[in-house]
Coordinates of C-alpha atoms in Angstrom, one line a residue:
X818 CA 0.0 0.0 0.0
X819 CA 1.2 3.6 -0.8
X820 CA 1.9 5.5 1.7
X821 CA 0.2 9.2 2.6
X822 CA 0.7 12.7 3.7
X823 CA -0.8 15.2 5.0
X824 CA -0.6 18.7 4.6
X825 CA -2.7 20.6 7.2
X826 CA -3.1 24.6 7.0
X827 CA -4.6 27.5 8.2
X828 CA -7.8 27.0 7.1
X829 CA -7.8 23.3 5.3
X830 CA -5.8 19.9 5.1
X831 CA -5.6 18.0 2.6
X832 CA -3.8 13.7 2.5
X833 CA -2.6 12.1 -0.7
X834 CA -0.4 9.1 -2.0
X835 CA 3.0 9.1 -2.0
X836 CA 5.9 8.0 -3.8
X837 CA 8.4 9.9 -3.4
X838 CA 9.3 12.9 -1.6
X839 CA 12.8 14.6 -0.3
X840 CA 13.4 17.6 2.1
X841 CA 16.2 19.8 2.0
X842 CA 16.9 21.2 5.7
X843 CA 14.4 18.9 6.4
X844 CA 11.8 21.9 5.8
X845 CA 11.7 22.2 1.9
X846 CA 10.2 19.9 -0.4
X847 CA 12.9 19.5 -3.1
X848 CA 11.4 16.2 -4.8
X849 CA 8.0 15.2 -4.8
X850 CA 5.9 12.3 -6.7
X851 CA 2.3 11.7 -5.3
X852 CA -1.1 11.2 -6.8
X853 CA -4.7 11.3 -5.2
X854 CA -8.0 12.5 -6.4
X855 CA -8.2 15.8 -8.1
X856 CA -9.5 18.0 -5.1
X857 CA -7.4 17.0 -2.4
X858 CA -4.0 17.2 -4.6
X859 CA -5.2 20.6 -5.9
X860 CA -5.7 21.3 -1.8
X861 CA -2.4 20.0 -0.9
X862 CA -0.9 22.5 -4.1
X863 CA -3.2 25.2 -2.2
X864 CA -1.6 24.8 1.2
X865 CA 1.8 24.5 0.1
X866 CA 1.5 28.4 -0.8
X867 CA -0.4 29.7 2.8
X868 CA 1.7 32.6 4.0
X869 CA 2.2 30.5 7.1
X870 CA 4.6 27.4 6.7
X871 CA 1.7 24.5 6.8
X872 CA 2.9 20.8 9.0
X873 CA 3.3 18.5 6.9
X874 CA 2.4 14.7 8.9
X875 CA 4.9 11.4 7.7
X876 CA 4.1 8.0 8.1
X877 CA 5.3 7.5 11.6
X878 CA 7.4 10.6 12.3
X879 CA 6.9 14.0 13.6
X880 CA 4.6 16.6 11.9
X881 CA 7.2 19.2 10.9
X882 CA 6.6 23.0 9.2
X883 CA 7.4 23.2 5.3
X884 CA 7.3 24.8 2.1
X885 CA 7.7 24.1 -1.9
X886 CA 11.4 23.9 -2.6
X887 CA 10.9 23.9 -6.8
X888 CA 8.6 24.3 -9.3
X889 CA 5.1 22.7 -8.5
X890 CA 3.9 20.7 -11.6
X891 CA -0.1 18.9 -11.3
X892 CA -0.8 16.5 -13.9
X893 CA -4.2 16.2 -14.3
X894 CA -6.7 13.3 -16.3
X895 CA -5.2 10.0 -14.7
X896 CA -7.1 7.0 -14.2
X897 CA -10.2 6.7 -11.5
X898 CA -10.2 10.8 -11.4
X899 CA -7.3 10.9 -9.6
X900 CA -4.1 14.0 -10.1
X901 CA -0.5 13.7 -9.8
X902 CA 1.7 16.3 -8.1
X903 CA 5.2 16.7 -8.6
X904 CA 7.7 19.5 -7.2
X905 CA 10.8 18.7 -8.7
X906 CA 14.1 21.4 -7.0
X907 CA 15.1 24.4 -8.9
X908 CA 18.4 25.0 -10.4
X909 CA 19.8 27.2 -7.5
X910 CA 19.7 24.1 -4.7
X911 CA 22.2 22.1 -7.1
X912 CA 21.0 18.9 -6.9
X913 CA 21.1 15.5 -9.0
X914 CA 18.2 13.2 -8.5
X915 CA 18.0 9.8 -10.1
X916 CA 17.0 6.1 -9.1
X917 CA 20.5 5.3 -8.4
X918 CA 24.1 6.5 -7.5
X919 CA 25.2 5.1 -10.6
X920 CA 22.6 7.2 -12.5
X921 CA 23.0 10.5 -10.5
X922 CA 27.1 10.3 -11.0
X923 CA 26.1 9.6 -14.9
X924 CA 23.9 12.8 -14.7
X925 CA 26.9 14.9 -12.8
X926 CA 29.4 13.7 -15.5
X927 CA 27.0 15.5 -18.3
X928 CA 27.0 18.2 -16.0
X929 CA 31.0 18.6 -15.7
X930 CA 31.6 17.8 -19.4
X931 CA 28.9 20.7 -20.5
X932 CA 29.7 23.3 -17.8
X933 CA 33.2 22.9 -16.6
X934 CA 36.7 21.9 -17.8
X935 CA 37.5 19.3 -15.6
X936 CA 39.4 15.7 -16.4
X937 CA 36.8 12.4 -17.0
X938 CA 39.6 10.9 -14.0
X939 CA 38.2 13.9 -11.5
X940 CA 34.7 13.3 -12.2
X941 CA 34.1 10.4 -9.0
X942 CA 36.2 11.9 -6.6
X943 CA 34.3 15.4 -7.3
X944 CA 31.1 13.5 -7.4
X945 CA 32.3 11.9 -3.9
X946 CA 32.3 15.4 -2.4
X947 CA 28.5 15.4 -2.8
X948 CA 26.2 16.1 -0.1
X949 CA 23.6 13.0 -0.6
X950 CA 19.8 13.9 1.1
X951 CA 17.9 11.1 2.5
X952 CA 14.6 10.1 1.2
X953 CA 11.6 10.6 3.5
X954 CA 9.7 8.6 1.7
X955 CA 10.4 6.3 -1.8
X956 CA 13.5 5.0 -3.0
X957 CA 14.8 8.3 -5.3
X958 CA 19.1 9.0 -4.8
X959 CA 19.4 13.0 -4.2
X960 CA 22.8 14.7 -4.5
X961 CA 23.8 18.2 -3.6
X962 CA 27.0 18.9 -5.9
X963 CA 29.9 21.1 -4.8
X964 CA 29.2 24.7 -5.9
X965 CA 32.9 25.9 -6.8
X966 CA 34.1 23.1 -9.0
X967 CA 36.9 25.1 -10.3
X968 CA 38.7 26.2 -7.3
X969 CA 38.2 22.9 -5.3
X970 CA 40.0 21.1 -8.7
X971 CA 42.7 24.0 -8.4
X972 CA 43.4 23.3 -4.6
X973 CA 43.2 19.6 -5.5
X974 CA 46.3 20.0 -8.4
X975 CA 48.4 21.9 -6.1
X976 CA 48.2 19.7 -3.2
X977 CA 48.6 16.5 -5.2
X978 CA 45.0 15.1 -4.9
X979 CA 44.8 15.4 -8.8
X980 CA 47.6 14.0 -11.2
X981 CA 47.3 15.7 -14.9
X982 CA 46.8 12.5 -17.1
X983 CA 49.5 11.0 -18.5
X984 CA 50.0 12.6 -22.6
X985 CA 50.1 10.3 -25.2
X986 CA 53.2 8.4 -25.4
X987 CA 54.1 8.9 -29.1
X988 CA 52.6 10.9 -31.9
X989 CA 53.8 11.6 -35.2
X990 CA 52.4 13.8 -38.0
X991 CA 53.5 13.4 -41.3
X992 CA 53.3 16.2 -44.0
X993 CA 52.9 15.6 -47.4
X994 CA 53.8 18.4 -50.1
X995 CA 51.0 18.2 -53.0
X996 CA 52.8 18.9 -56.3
X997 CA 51.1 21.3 -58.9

């Protein structure tokens, strides 16, 4: 059986199915997957923007004050009248999420090879650095990458913990002069 939330606020609460969901300072929802009917998700979207932080109630564990932590997406016309809700983190929290470590240090490495001028050696021991969040509920990895890749890989050379690669151990070019 899925388990269920509850989002209680200043004037409503609302309890859906969960599947996955992640905190971030264990007060902002940074990844969210849950589904219920159509009124109470559309209520649970509702309290997650009340001035006032609403509690948000776990499946045996402490009601705790939170707040949306990323875009809220509801996807509406499933099966049996029900809605999914997802909140998936913005760009600013730097963070990787994926079904495994494997997958989230695949996503990193696209990350590093499109943003950054780093070694395909470096990419692990960077990715090592991570900060990993613990899933509250669900099975979902969550990474928080360094912010300053370049200095940390700059400290890292002139300390030792990085070792340019080694070149090529021979190359040879040949010319050739095209008579006219």
């Amino acid at each position: 059986m899925q388990p269920t939330i509850s989002l209680l606020g200043l004037r409503a609460s609302a309890t859906i199915f969960c599947n996955n969901l992640i905190l971030d300072d264990d007060r902002l929802i940074v990844l969210l997957s849950a589904f219920g009917p159509s009124q109470e998700v559309r209520a649970f979207a509702q309290i997650l923007y009340d001035r006032e932080a609403p509690l948000l109630t776990l499946p045996d564990k402490k009601s705790k004050r939170v707040a949306a932590g990323g875009n809220v997406s509801l996807i509406g016309k499933m099966d049996n009248g029900y809605t999914g809700l997802y909140i998936l983190p913005d760009r600013k929290r730097r963070l990787i999420v994926g079904n495994s470590r494997e997958e989230c240090l695949g996503i990193y490495s696209r990350i590093l090879d499109q943003q950054q001028f780093v070694h395909r050696d470096w990419y692990l021991p960077l990715f090592e650095m991570a900060e990993e969040l613990s899933p509250a509920i669900g099975n979902k990895k969550c990474y928080r990458y360094i912010a300053n890749v370049p200095e940390e890989v700059r400290n890292r050379i002139k300390h030792g913990g990085f070792a340019f690669p080694k070149p090529t151990a021979s190359l040879t070019v040949e010319v050739k002069q095209e008579q006219r």
